[in-house]
XYZ file of C-alpha atoms in Angstrom:
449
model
C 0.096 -24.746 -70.118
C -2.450 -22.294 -71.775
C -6.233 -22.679 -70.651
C -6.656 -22.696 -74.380
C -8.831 -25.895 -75.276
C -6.553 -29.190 -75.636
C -6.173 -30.587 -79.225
C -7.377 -34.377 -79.955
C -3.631 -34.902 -79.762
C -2.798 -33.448 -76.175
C -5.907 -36.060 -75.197
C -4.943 -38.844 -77.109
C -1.478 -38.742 -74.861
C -3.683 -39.836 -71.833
C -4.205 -43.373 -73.422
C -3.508 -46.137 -72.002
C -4.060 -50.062 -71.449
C -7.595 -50.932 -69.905
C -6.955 -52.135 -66.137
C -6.898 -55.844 -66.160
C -9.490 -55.298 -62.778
C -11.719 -53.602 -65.134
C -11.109 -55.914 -68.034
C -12.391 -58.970 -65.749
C -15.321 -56.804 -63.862
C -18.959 -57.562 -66.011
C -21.088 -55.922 -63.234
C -21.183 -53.449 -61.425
C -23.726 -51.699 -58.858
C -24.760 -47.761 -59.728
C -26.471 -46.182 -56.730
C -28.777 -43.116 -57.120
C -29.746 -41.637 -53.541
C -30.479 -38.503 -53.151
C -32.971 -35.666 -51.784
C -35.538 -36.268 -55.082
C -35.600 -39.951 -52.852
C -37.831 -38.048 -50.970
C -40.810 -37.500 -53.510
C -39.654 -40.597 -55.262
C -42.195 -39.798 -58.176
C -42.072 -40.214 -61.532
C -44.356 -41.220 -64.798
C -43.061 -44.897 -65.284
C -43.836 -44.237 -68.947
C -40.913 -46.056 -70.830
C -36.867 -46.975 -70.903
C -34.858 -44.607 -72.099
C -34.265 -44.641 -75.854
C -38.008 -46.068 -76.598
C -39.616 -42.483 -76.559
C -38.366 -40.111 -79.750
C -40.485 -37.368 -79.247
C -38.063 -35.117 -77.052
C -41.223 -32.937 -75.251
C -43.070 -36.366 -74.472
C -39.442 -37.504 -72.417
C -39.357 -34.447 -70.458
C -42.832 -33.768 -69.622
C -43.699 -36.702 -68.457
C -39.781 -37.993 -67.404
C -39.830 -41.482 -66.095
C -36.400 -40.828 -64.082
C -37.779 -39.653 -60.670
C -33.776 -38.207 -59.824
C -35.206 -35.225 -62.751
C -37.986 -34.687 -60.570
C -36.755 -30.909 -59.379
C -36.570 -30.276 -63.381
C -39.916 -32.221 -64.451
C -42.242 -29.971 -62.049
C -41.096 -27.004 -63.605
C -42.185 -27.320 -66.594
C -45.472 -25.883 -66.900
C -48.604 -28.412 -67.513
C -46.184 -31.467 -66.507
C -47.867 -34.427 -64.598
C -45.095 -34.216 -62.086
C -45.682 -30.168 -61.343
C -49.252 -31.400 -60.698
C -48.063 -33.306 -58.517
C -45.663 -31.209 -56.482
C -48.494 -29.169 -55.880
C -51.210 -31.605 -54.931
C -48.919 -33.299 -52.703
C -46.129 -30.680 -51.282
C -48.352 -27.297 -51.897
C -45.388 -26.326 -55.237
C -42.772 -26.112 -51.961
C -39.072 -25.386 -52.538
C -37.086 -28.249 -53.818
C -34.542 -27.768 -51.138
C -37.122 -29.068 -48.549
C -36.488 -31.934 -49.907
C -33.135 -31.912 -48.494
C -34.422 -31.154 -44.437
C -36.565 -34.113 -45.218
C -34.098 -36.619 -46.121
C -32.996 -38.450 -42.717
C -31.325 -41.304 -44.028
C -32.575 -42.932 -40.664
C -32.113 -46.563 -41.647
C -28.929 -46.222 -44.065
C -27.075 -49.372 -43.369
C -23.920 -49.541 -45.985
C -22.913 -52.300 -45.154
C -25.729 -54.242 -45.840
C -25.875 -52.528 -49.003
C -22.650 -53.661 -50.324
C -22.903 -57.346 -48.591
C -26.237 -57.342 -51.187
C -24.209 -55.883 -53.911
C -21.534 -58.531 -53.448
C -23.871 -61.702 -53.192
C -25.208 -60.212 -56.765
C -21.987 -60.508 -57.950
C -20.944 -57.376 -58.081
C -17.277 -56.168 -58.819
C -17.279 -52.408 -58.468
C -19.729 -49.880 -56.914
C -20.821 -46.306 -58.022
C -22.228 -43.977 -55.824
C -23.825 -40.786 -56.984
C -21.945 -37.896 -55.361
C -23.725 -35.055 -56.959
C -26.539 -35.573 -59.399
C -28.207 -32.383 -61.625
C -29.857 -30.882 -58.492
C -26.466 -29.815 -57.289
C -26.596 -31.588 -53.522
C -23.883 -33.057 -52.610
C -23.765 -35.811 -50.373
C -20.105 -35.463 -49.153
C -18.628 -32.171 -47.778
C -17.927 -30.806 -51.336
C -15.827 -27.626 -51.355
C -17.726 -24.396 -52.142
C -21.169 -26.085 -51.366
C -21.455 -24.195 -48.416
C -24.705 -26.034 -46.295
C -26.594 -27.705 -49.128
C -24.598 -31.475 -48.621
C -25.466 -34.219 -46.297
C -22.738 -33.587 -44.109
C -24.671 -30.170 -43.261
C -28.541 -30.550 -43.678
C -30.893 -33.823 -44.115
C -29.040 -37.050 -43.363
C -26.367 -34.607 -41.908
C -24.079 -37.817 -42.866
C -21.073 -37.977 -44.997
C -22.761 -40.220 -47.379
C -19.902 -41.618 -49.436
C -17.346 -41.828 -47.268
C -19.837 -44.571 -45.527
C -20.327 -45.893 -48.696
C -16.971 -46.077 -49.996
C -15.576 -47.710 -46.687
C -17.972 -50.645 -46.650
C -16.781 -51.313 -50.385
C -13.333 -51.219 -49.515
C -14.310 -54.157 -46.055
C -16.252 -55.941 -49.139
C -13.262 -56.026 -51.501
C -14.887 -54.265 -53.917
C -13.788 -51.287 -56.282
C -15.002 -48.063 -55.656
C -16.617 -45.484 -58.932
C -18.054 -42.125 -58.034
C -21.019 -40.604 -60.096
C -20.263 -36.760 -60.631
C -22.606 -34.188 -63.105
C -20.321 -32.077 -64.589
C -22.470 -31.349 -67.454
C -25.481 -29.701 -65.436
C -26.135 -28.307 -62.043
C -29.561 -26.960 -61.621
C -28.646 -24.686 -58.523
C -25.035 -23.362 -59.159
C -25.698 -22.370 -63.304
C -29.672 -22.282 -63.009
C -31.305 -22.558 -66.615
C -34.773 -22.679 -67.549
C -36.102 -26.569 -67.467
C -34.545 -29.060 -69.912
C -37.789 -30.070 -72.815
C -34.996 -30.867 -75.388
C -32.037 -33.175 -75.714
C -30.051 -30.388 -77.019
C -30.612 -28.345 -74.319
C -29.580 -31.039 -72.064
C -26.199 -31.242 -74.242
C -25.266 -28.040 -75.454
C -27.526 -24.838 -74.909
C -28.984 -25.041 -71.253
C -25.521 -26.641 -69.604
C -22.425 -24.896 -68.335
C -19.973 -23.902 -69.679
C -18.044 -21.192 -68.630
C -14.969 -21.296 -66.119
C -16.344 -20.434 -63.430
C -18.389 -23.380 -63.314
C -15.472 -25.239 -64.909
C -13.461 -24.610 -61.439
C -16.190 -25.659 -58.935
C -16.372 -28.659 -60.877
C -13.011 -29.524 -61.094
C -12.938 -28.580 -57.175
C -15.437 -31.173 -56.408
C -13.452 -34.180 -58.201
C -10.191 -33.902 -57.117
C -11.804 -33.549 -53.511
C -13.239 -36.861 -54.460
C -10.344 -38.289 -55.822
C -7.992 -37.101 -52.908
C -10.785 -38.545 -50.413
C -12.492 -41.635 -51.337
C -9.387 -42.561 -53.807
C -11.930 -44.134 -56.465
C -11.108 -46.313 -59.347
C -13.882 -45.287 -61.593
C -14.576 -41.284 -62.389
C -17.992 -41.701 -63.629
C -19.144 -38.461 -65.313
C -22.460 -37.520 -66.614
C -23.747 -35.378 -69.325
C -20.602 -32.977 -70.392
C -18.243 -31.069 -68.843
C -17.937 -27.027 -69.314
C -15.916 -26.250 -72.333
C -13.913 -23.647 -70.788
C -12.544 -26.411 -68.864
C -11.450 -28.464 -71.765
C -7.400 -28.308 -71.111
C -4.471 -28.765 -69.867
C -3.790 -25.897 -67.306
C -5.101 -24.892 -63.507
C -8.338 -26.384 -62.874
C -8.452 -27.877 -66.377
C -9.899 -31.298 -67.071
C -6.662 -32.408 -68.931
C -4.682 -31.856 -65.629
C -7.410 -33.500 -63.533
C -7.042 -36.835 -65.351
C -3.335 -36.961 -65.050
C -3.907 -36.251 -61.365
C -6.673 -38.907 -61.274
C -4.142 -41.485 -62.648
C -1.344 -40.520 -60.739
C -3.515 -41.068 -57.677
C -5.003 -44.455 -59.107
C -2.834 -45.729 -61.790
C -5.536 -48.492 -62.274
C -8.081 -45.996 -62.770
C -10.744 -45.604 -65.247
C -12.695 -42.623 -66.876
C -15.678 -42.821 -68.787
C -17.093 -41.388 -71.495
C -19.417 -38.516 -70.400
C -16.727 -35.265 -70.520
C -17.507 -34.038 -74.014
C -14.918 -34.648 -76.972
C -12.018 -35.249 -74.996
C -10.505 -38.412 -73.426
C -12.367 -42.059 -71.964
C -11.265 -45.246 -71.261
C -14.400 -47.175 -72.014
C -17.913 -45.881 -73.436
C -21.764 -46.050 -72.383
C -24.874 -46.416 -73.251
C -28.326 -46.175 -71.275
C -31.217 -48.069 -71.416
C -31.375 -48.151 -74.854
C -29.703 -45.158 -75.625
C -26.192 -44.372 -77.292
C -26.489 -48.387 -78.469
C -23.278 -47.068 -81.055
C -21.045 -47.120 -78.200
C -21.374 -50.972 -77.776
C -19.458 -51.464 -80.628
C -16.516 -50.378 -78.908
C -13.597 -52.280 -77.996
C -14.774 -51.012 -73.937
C -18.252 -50.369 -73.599
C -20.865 -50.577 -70.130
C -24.244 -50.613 -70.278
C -26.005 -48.829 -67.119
C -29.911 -49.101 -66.503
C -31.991 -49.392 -63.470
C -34.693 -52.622 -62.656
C -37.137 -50.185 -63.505
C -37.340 -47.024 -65.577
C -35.596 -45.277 -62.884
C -32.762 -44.739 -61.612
C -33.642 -42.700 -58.491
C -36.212 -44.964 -56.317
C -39.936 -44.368 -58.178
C -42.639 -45.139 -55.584
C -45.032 -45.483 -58.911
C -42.866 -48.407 -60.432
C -44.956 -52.113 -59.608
C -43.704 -55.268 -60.671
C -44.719 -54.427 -63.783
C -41.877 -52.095 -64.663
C -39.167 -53.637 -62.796
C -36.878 -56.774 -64.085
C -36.713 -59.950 -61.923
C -33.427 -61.692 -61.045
C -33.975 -63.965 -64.328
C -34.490 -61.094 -66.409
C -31.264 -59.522 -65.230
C -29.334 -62.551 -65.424
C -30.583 -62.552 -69.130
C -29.284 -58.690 -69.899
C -25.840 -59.203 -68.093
C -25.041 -62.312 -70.142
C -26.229 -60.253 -73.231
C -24.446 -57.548 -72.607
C -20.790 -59.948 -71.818
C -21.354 -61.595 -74.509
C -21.380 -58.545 -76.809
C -18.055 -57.514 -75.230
C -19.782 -55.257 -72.458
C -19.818 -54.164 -68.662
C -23.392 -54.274 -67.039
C -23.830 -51.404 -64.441
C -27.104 -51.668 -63.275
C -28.496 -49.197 -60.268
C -30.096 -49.381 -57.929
C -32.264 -46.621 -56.063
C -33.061 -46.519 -52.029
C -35.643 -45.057 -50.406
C -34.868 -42.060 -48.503
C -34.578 -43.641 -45.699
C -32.054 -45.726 -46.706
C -33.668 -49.227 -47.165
C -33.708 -50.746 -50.603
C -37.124 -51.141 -51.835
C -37.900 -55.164 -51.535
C -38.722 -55.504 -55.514
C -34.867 -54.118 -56.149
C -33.638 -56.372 -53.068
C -35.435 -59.075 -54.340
C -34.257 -59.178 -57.626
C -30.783 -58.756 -56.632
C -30.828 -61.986 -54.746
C -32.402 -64.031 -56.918
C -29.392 -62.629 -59.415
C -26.719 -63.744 -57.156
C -28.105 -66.906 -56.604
C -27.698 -67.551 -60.226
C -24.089 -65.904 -60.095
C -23.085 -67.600 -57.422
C -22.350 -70.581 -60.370
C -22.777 -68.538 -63.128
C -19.905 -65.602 -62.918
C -17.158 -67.414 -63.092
C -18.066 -67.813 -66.161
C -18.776 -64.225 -67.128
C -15.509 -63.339 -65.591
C -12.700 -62.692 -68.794
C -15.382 -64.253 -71.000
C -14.578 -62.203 -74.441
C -16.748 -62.446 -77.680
C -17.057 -65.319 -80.016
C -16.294 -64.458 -83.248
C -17.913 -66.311 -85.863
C -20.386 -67.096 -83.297
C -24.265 -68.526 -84.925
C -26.629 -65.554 -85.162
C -28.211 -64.345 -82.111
C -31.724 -66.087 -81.231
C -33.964 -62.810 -80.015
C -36.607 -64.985 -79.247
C -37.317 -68.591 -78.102
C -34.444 -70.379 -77.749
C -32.345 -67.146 -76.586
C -28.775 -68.410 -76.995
C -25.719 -66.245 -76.304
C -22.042 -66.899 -76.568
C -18.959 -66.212 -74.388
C -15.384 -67.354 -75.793
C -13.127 -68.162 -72.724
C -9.799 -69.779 -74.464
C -10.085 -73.309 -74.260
C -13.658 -73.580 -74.435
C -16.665 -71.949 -75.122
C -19.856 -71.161 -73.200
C -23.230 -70.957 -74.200
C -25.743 -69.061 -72.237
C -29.434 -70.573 -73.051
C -32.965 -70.067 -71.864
C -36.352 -70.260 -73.150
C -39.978 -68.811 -71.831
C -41.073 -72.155 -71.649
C -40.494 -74.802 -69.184
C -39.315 -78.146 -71.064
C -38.174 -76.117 -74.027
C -35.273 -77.510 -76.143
C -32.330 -75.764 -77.726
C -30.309 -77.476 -80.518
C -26.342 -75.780 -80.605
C -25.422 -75.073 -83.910
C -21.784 -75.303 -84.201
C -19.299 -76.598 -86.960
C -17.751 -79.930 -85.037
C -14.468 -79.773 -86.340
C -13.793 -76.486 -84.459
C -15.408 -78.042 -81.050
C -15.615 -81.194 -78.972
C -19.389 -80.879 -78.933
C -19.375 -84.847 -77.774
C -17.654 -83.322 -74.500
C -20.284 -80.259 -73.878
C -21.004 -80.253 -70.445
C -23.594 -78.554 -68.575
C -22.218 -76.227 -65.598
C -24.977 -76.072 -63.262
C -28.453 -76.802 -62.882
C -31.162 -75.973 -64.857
C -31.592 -78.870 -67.446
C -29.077 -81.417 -69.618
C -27.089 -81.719 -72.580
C -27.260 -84.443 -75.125
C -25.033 -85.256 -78.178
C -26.639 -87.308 -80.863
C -23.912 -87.505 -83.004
C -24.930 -84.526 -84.775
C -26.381 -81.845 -82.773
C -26.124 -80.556 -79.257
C -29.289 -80.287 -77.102
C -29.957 -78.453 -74.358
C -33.324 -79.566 -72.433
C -34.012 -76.940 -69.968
C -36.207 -77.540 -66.626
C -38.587 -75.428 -64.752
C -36.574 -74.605 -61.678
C -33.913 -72.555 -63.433
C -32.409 -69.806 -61.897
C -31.008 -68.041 -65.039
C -29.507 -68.841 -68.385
C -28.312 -72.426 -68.484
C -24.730 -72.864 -68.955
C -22.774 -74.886 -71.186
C -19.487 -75.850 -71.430
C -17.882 -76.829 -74.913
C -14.457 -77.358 -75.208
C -12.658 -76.763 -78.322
C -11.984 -79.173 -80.484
């Protein structure tokens, strides 16, 4: 093979079925740890996909894992900052001063797994190029070397494995501040296409890092961010074409997302509420953190952060719509999980404790009643036999009244799965009552008629 770039035809052989694992996974934990955990500031000033005006995003970022990019741009809150608080110090001192002291994996993933949880994804290497494995060619700036002086996901991966969970891995291929230094990001497009990578060099210390991943922690998501240098973009040595097939000839049940430029995925993304045209997708995954981070904000309150309700509310939206929730979660750099995050997280697996079975192979309804954005919110999950309605309401005692055409379902043998309120048939219409000491969405059960 030539290291010419691959056609859409050459990709388009790598298709294949979607993994039934993946198929029946609707949530799954991202994890972004990494030396920015150590300033863990950021301007909490929006999600992602809210704020147009490209200069306003950067300057005053809201993701605190951009923090070695935000302080360099000149007049930014966050370079204020830095040199208030660290005297405009080297970035890599963030690294020394990352100990990792209380970094307790296993407790991690027993958390992720009473969430309800089905897959895990570690960041490996974000945009400021540290590596928290032994990556080849990093020399000393990984985790094995300097700071927690730990091989970070190898840790990680093993306690998802004693969980029975499935293991993803994070890279950025698209950008890596220290190896290809650019001037700071202030536009999208830089981001994208005139401040990244691209050139082979880059294209081979990249495509070093993931097979070493691959070959390691044998993951079954390859979760890439940004891009990937063009002069990568085929089929021969240390080309991206050849590092799928490897990838799937490691992990036949493997999965690639979306993030590697024009060239091959098995499901898409979107962020926050970013990239929203990928949901209509036959595979799609929403990722997003409780706040407006994903690495762990010290500035985000209550205020910015979803509780357990809330998130029980966005993962039934997004399975209802056909979609995979990965929602992160960002430790302190000592390795605890801030209690707002921990807290949320439980009071989310409480709820799934009933509610995921549920979730689990629930597809679309088609010809389902229009979507309530408001009071009652109502969503819809087809399972076969029956379907389920997800329903909720800001207030206490509200009522919801099921629209459905009764010669299609047995609405006089709707159930209600769960606590959380009743059902009532008149004859008519099905009503949900809901009570105050709801967990989540209540569920009901309708079979078909």
């Amino acid at each position: 093979m030539t290291n010419e770039s691959a056609s859409p035809e050459e990709w388009q052989q790598l298709s294949r079925p979607t993994p039934e694992w993946f198929q029946n996974s609707p949530f799954g934990i991202f994890i972004h740890w990494g030396a920015y955990s150590v300033p863990a500031w950021a301007e909490p000033i929006g999600a992602l996909g809210t704020i147009d005006d490209d200069r306003k995003w950067f300057t005053h970022n809201p993701y605190a894992e951009w923090y070695y990019n935000t302080i360099r741009i000149d007049g930014s809150p966050a370079q204020q900052y830095h040199k208030e608080t660290y005297g405009g110090g080297d970035y890599d001192d963030f690294l020394d001063q990352w100990k990792a002291e209380q970094f307790d994996p296993a407790d991690w993933v027993e958390l992720f797994k009473f969430a309800g949880a089905d897959y895990v994804v570690p960041t490996t290497k974000h945009h400021d190029g540290i590596a928290l494995w032994d990556a080849p060619g990093t020399g000393e700036r990984n985790t094995v070397r300097r700071g927690p002086r730990k091989d970070l996901i190898g840790e990680i991966a093993s306690a998802v494995e004693a969980k029975g969970l499935k293991l993803g891995l994070y890279y950025s291929g698209g950008l890596d501040w220290h190896v290809r230094p650019f001037p700071p990001h202030i536009t999208s497009e830089s981001v994208h296409d005139t401040a990244r990578p691209k050139d082979a060099g880059y294209a081979e210390y990249a495509y070093n890092h993931v097979v070493d991943l691959v070959d390691k922690y044998r993951p079954h998501v390859l979760w890439n961010d940004i891009e990937w240098p063009d002069a990568g973009k085929h089929f021969g040595g240390h080309g991206l074409g050849t590092l799928f097939q490897h990838f799937y000839s490691t992990n036949p049940e493997g999965v690639v997302n979306d993030r590697w430029g024009a060239t091959h995925k098995d499901y898409a993304t979107s962020e926050y509420e970013h990239s929203s045209q990928s949901e209509s997708e036959s595979q799609w995954e929403n990722c997003r953190g409780i706040g407006f981070s994903f690495g762990y904000n010290q500035v985000e309150g209550p205020e910015q952060s979803l509780t357990g309700k809330q998130l029980a509310r966005h993962l039934t939206d997004v399975v209802s719509r056909g979609g995979h929730f990965l929602l992160n979660v960002g430790p302190r750099a000592d390795g605890t999980i801030p209690e707002i995050q921990r807290q949320a997280l439980t009071d989310l697996g409480r709820w799934m404790a009933n509610a995921k079975q549920y979730l689990v192979g629930g597809r679309p309804l088609e010809d389902a009643p229009a979507e309530s954005q408001s009071d009652p919110w109502i969503r819809w999950v087809d399972r076969g036999t029956e379907v389920v309605a997800f329903v909720d309401s800001q207030g206490e005692g509200a009522e919801a009244a099921l629209e459905l055409g009764p010669d299609r379902f047995a609405l006089a043998k709707a159930s209600l799965a769960g606590p959380g309120g009743s059902v009532d048939f008149d004859g008519q219409v099905l009503k949900v009552t809901l009570t105050a000491d709801r967990l989540g969405p209540v569920i009901v059960r309708i079979p078909r008629g």
